[in-house]
XYZ file of C-alpha atoms in Angstrom:
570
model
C 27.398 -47.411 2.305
C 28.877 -46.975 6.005
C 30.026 -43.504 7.022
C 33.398 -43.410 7.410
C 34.370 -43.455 11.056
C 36.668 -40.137 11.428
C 36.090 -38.405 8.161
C 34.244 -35.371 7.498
C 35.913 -33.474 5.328
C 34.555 -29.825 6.050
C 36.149 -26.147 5.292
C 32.602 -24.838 6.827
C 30.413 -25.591 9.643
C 27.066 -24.111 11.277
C 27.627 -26.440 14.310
C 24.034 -27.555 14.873
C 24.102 -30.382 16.961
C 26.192 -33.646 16.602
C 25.958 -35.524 13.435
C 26.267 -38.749 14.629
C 26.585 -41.556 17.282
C 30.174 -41.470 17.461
C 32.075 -40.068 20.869
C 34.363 -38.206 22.219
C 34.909 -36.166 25.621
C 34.438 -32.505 25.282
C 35.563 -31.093 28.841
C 38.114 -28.226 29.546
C 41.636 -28.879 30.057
C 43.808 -26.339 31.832
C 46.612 -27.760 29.524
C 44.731 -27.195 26.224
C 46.202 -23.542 25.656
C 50.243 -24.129 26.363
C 50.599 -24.543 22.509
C 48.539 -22.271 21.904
C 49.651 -19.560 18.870
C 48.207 -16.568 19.838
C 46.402 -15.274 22.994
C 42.778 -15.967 21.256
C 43.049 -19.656 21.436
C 44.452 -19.604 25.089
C 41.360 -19.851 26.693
C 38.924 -23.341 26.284
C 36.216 -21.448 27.296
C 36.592 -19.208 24.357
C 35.136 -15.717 24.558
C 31.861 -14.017 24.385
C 30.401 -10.466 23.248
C 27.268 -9.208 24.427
C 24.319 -7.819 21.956
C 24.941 -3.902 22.541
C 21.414 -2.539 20.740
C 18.855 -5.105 20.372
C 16.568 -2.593 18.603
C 19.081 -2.609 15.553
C 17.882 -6.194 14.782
C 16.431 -6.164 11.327
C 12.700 -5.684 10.476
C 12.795 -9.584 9.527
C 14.003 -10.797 12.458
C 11.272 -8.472 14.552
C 8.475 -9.179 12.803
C 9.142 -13.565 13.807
C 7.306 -14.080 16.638
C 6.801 -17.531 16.838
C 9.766 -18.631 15.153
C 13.652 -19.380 15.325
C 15.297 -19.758 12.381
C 18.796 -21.465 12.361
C 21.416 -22.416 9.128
C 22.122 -25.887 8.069
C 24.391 -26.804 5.318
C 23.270 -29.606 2.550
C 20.484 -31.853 4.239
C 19.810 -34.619 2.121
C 16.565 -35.720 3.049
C 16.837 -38.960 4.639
C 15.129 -37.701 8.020
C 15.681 -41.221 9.740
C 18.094 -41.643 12.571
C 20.835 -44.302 11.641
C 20.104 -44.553 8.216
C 21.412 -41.171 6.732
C 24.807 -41.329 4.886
C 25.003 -36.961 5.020
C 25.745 -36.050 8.065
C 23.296 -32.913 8.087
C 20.810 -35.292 7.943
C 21.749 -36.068 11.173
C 20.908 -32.396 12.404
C 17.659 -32.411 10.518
C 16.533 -35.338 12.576
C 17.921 -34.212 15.733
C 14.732 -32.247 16.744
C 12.656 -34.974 15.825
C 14.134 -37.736 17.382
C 14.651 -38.190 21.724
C 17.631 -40.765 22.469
C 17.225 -42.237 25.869
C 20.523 -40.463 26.716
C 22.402 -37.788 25.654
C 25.714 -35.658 26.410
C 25.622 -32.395 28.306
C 27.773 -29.065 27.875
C 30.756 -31.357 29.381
C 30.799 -34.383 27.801
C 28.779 -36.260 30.511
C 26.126 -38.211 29.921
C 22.062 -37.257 30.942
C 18.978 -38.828 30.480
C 16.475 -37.714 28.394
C 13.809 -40.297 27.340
C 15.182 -42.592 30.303
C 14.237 -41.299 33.409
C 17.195 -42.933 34.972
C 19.661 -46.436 34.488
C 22.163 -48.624 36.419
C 25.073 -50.353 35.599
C 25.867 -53.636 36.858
C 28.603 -54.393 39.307
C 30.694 -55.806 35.960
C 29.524 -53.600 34.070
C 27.999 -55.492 31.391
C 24.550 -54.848 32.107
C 22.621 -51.463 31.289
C 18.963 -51.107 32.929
C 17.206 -48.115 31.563
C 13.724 -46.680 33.061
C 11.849 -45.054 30.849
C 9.776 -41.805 31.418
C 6.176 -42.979 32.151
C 5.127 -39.643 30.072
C 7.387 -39.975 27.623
C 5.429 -40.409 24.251
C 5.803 -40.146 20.250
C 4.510 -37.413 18.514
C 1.113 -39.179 17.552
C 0.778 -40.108 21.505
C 1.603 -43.457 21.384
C 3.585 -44.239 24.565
C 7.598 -44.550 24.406
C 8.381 -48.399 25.521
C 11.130 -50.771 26.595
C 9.576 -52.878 23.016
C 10.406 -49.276 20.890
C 13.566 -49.790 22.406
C 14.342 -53.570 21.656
C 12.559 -52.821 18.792
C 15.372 -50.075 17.421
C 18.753 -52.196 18.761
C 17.114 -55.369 16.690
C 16.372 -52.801 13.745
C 20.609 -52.245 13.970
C 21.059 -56.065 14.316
C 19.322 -56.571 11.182
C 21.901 -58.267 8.434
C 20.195 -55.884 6.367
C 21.334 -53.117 8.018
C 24.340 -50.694 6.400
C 24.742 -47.509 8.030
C 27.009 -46.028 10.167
C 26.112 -47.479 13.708
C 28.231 -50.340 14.094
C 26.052 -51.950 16.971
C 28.480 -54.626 17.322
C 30.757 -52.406 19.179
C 27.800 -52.420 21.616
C 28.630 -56.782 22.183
C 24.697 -57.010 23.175
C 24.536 -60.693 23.749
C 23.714 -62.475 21.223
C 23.453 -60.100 18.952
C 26.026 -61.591 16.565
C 23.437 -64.744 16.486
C 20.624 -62.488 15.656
C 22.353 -60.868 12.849
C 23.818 -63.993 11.411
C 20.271 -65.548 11.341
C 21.536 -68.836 14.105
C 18.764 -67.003 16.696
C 15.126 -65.318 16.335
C 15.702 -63.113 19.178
C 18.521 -61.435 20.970
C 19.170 -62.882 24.427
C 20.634 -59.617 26.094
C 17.563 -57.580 25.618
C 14.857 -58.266 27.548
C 11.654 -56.215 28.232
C 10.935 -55.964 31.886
C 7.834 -53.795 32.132
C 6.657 -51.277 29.787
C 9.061 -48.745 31.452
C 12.098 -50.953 32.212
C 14.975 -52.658 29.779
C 17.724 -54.420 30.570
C 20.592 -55.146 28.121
C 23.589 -57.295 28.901
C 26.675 -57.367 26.559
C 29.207 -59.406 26.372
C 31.784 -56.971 27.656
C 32.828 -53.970 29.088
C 32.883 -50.758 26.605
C 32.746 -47.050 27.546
C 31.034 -46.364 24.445
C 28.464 -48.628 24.610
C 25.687 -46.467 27.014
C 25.126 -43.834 24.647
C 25.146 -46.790 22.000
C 21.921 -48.681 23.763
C 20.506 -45.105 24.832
C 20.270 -43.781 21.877
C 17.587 -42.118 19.502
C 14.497 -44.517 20.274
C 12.262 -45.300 16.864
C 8.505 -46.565 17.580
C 7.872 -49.944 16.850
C 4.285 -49.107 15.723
C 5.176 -46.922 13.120
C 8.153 -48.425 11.780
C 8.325 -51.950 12.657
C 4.786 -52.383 11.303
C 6.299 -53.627 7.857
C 9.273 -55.317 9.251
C 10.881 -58.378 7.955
C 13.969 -60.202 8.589
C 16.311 -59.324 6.311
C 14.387 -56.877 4.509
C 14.314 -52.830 5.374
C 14.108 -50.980 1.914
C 10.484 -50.748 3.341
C 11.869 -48.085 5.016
C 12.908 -45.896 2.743
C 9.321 -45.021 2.108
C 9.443 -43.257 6.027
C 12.604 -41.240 5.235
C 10.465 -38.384 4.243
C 7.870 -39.049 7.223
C 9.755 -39.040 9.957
C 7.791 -40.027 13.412
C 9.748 -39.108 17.081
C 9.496 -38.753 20.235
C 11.516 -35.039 19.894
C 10.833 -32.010 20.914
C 9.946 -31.079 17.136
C 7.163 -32.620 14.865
C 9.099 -32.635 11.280
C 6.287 -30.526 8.906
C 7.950 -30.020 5.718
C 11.266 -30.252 3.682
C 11.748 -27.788 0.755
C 15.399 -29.446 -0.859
C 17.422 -26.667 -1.387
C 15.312 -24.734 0.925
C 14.349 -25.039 4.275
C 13.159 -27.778 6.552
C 10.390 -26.768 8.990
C 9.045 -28.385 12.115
C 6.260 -27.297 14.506
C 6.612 -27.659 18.133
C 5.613 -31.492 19.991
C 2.988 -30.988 22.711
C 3.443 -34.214 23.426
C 6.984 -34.125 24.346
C 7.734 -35.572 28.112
C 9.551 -31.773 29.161
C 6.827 -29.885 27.610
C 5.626 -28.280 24.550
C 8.796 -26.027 23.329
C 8.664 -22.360 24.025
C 8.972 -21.702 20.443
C 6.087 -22.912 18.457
C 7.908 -23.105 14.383
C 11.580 -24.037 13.945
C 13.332 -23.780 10.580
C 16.182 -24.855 9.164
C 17.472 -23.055 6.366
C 19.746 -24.106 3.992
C 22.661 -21.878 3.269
C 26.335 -21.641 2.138
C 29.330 -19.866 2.842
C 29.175 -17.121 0.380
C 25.737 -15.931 1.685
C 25.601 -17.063 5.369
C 26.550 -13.760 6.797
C 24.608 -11.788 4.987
C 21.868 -13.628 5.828
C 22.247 -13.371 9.545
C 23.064 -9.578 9.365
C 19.757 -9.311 7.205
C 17.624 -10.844 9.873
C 16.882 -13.894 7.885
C 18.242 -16.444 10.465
C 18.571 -16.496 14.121
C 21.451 -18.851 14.750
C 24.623 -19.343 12.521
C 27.654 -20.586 12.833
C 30.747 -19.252 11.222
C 35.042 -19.952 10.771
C 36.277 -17.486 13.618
C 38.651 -14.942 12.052
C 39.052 -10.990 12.913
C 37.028 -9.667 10.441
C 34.161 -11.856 10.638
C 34.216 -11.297 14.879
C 34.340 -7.495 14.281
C 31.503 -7.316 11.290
C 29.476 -9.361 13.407
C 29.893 -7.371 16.452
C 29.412 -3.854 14.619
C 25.657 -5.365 14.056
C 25.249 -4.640 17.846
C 22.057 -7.018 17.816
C 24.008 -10.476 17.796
C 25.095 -12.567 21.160
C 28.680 -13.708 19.758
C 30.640 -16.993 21.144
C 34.032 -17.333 20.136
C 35.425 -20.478 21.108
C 37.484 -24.256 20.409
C 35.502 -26.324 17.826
C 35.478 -30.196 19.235
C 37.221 -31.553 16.553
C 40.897 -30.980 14.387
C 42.588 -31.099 11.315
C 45.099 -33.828 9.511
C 47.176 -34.888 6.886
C 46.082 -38.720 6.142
C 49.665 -40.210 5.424
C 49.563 -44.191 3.456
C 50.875 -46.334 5.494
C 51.111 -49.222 3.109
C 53.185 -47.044 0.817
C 56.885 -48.238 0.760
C 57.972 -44.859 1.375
C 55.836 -43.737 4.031
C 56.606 -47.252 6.326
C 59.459 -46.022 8.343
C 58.359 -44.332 11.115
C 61.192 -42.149 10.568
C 60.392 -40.860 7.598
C 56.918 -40.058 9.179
C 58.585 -38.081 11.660
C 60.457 -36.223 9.197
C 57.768 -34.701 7.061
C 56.329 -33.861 10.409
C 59.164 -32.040 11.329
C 59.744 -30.653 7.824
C 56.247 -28.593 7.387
C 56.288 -25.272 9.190
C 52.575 -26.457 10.495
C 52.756 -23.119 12.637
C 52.901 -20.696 9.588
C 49.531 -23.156 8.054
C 47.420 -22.486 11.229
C 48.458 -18.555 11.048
C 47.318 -18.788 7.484
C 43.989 -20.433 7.641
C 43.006 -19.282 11.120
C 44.577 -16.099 11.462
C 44.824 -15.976 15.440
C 42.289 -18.524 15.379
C 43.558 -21.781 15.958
C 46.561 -23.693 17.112
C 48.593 -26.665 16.071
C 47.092 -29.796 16.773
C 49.693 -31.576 19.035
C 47.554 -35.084 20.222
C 44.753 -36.579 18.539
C 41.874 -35.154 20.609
C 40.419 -31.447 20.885
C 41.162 -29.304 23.416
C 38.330 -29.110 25.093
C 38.272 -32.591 25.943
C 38.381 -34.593 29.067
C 41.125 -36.807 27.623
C 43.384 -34.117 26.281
C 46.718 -34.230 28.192
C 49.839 -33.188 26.172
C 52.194 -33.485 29.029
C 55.346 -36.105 27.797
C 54.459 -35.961 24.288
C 56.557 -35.503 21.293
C 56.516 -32.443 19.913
C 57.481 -31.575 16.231
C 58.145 -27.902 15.911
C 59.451 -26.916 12.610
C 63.251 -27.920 12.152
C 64.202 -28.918 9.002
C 67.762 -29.530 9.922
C 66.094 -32.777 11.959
C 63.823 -33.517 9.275
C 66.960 -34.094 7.201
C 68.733 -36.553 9.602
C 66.110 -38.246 9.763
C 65.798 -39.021 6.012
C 69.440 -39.359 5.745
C 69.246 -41.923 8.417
C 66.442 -43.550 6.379
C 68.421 -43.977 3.805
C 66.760 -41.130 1.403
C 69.617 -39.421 -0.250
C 69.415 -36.295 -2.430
C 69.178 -37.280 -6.045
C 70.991 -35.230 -8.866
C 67.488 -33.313 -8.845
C 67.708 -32.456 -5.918
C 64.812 -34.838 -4.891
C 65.891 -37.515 -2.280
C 66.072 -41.188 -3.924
C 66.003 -44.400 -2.392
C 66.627 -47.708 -4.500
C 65.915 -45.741 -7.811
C 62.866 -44.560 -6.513
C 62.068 -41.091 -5.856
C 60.909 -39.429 -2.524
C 57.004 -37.826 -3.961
C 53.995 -37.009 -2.211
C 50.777 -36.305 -4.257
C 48.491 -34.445 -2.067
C 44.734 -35.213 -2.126
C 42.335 -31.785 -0.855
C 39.215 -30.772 -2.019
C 39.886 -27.090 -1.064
C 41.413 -24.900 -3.962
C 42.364 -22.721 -1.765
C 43.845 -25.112 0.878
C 46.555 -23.253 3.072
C 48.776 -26.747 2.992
C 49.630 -26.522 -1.034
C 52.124 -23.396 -1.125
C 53.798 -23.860 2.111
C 54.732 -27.840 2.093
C 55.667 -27.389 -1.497
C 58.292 -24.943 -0.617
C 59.022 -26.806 3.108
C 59.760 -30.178 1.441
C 61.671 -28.787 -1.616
C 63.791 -27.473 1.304
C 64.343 -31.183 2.536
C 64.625 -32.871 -1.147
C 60.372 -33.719 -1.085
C 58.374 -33.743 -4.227
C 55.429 -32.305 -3.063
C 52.646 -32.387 -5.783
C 49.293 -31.093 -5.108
C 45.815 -33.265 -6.386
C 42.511 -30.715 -5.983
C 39.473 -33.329 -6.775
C 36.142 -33.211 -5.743
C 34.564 -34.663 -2.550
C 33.304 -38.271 -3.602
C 36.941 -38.749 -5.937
C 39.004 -38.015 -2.360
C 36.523 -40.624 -0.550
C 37.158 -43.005 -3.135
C 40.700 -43.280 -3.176
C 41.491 -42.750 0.604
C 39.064 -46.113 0.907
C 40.863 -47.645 -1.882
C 44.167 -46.886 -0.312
C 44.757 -45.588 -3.181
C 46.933 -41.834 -2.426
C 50.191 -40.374 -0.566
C 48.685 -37.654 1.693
C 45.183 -36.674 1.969
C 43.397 -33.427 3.912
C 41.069 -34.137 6.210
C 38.748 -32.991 8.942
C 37.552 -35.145 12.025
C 33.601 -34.950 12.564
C 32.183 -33.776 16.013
C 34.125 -35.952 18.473
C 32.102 -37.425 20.975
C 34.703 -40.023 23.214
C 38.478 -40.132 22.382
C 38.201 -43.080 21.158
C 36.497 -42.125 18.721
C 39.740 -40.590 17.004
C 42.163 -43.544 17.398
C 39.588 -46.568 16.895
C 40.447 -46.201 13.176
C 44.372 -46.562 14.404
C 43.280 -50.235 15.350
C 45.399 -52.833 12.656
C 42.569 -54.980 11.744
C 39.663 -51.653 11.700
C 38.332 -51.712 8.479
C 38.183 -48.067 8.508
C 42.010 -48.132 9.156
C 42.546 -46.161 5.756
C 45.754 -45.372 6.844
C 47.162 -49.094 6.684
C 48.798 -48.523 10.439
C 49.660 -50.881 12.308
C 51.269 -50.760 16.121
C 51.067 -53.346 18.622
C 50.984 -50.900 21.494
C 48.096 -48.577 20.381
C 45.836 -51.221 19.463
C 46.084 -52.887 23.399
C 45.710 -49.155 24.519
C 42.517 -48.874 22.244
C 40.951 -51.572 23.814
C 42.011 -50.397 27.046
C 40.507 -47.165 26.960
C 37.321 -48.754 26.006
C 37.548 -51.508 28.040
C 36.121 -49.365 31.233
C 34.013 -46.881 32.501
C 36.065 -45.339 34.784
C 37.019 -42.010 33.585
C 40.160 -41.646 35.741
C 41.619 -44.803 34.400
C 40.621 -43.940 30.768
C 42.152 -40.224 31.205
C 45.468 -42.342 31.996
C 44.874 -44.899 29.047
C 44.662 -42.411 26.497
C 47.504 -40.248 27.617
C 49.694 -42.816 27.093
C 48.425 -43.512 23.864
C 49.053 -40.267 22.700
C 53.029 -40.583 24.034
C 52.645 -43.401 21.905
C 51.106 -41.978 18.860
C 53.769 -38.826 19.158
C 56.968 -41.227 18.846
C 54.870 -43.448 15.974
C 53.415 -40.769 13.569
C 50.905 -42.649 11.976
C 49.747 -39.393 10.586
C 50.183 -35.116 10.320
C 48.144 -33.459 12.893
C 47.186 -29.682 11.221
C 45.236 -27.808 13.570
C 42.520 -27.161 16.648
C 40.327 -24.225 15.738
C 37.693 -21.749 16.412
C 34.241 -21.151 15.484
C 31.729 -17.705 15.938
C 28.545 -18.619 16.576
C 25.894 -15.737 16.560
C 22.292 -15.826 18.166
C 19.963 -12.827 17.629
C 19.788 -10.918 20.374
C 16.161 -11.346 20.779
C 16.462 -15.178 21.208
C 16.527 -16.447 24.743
C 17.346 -20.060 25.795
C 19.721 -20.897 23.265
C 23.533 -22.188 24.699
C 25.049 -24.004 21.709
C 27.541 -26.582 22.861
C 30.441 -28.786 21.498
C 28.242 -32.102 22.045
C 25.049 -31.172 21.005
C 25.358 -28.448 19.018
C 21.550 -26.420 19.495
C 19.408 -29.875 20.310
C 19.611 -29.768 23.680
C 18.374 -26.121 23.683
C 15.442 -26.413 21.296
C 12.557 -26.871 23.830
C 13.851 -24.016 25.650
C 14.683 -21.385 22.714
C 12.015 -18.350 23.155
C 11.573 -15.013 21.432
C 11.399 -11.951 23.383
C 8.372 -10.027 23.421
């Protein structure tokens, strides 16, 4: 199954570290708080609240010496980079598995296990030099062949998760994959230190697409066969890296637990046990004010800031989340194909009064489809759809939608319906669009179903509207790729001439200034051609013990690029 490239449907979120290789920018924007709704959300930065009494930590959390605790959600135990479908697999492997590079605090690429690249003059080829002391945790050395090793691994025809490599154009990679070559011609091993990569063109993506997490050859390519990787599904359990972590144990339902790497290149971590414990929302709290975890991460509202400050033992972070809310709208649905109409039922749903609901002073209405906190966000010129119903009217008289003897608006015998796909119960949307559209002659009719059913359909085209979530973004691109016409993952059925030559555009170089300009006239584009309803931006709390040192959670990495540094004061 390939994980679908935007959505993650979640109500609740510990904020680990990234789930997957997908991208976004996550830089601050002094534009990012002109819409926002309250004062809390102004700031990018977010704020921050000191622990006040350190000695009020629990008797748990004192008597841990040697080891930080944090909460995951629903691991699923496939502890193999690329080839997890649940996304908090992803986090589980994070400690385990080094990428050659990775994003810092801003959005900007570092290296980790590669000492250093270059980029050639057109930008096609990637030279990476690995770490001469960069090893795996059973001390076998980290090598431009574990690299090749783990790009021909994605080339594999074999291979179906959610890295599409081909995005990467290594050349002759397509011939590999196809079975017309034995090798790929764009990788080549230089030294045992040194690989060069050329593609076949220029994407922005593609660096942290070659540098990432590096699998040995030695321990999984032992068994290898064209064509052939269920042999791998026998190392899911028995994960080998070059991480900071050495994966120990996996209790489902439980905990996973990993002891410190003293082989890793920086250093053996300060801290010698990490665990991840599984939790949910009903208990997560609790479990952090009873000293049973170190690190969680939690939906920012008033109450929850306040209860966790009254602990006096917790470093708080209140701050932008890197990702946003939506409304899928179908596309391919006769009703939903003028843009108009689009803009209507964007204009119809008091969006505002949602965000106040669910976020209480916590979030803001999304406005362009890219966080706040990113690089790319620019909202300057865009159009904005503040609740008018009035407008939303005109517009759907205009499409020729006129109110019925029902009062519902009709258009050559058909009705003007929306059935409503969410997987939340609770979901904030339900009450107030039923009673917005009424207002404007909409049938809005809500669908609660479970996870998998809502997956299902939106694949199958098969709904009106549908609530999602966007997953950790990584690039912009990474939230308008799916806006392409011919994307597979287009679930939307969109189509617009302009956005797909600005998607290629943005990716089409690696100069940031020229991308920041790309993008923001996409999203003047996107504005004026809903393709869908943008909800919200909004705000997490993440707490740390006050006794834990080291650890600066980010919107990129989430905790992996603190792990080797997290210690426990004495």
């Amino acid at each position: 199954m390939k994980r679908l490239s935007l959505i993650f449907l979640v109500v609740f979120s510990m904020l680990l570290s990234a789930c997957a290789l997908n991208s976004s920018g996550d830089n601050e924007s002094k534009d990012s708080g002109e819409k926002a709704s309250t004062s809390a959300v102004k700031d990018a930065k977010g704020k921050s609240y000191k622990a006040t009494d350190v000695s009020a930590l629990p008797d748990k959390a004192k008597a841990r010496k040697d080891t930080f605790i944090a909460g995951i959600s629903a691991p699923g135990g496939v502890f193999l980079p690329y080839f997890y479908e649940n996304g908090w697999d992803g986090n589980a492997t994070t400690p385990i598995f080094a990428p050659l590079v990775d994003l810092d605090k801003d959005g900007k690429p570092v290296p980790i296990l590669a000492e250093s690249w270059e980029t050639s003059k057109d930008q096609l080829t990637y030279t990476f030099h690995i770490r001469k002391n960069a090893k795996f945790s059973d001390g076998s050395p980290v090598t431009a062949n574990d690299v090749a090793f783990t790009l021909k691994l994605l080339h594999d025809p074999a291979y179906n998760g959610y890295q599409d490599i081909s995005l990467a154009a290594i050349k002759g990679g397509k011939e590999y994959k196809e079975g017309k070559a034995k090798t790929i011609e764009g990788i080549k091993a230089k030294d045992p230190q040194t690989i060069e990569i050329t593609t076949d063109k220029v994407n922005a993506k593609a660096l942290l697409i070659l540098g990432g997490q590096v699998l040995s050859e030695k321990y999984y390519g032992k068994d290898y066969k064209y064509g052939k990787l269920d042999y791998l599904k026998d190392l899911y359990s028995k994960p080998l890296g070059a991480g900071p972590y050495v994966f120990s144990k996996y209790v489902p339902g439980q905990e996973i637990r990993y002891t410190a790497n003293d082989k890793y290149y920086a250093g053996k971590p300060k801290t010698k046990n990490l665990i991840y414990k599984i939790i949910d929302k009903a208990t997560s709290l609790q479990q952090f004010e009873t000293g049973e975890l170190d690190y969680a991460g939690f939906p920012a509202d008033d109450d929850t800031v306040e209860q966790l400050k009254s602990l006096k033992f917790a470093n708080i972070k209140v701050e932008p989340v890197n990702d946003y809310g939506l409304i899928y709208v179908n596309n391919t649905r006769p009703q939903f194909k003028d843009k108009e109409v689009r803009q209507a039922l964007l204009y119809g749903l008091d969006r505002q009064k949602i965000v106040d609901v669910r976020f209480k002073g916590f979030g803001q209405v999304a406005d362009i489809p890219v966080s706040p906190v990113s690089w790319a966000y620019n909202n300057q010129g865009v159009t904005e759809y503040k609740f008018d119903p009035k407008k939303a009217k005109k517009l759907l008289d205009k499409a020729g939608w006129k109110t019925g003897k029902s009062g519902i608006r009709e258009k050559n015998g058909v009705q003007l319906k929306i059935n409503y796909l969410t997987s939340d119960a609770e979901d904030a949307v339900i009450p107030i669009a039923k009673e917005n559209y009424q207002d404007i002659g909409v049938k809005f009719e809500p669908d609660i179903t479970d996870f998998n059913a809502l997956v299902s359909k939106l694949t199958k085209k098969n709904y009106d509207f549908a609530a999602v979530s966007t997953s950790q973004i990584l690039d912009p691109s990474d939230t308008v790729e799916e806006l392409a016409t011919k994307n597979p993952n287009n679930y939307m059925g969109y189509s617009n001439a302009k956005i797909d030559k600005l998607i290629q555009e943005g990716l089409g170089t690696l100069d940031i200034t020229k991308r920041k300009e790309v993008y923001h006239e996409l999203y003047k584009e996107f504005t004026q051609d809903p393709p869908y309803i943008l909800i919200h931006y909004r705000q997490s709390a993440r707490a740390i013990s006050g006794q834990i040192e080291g650890l600066v959670p980010d919107n990129y990495t989430g905790i992996g690029s603190s792990l080797p540094n997290i210690s426990i004061k004495k």
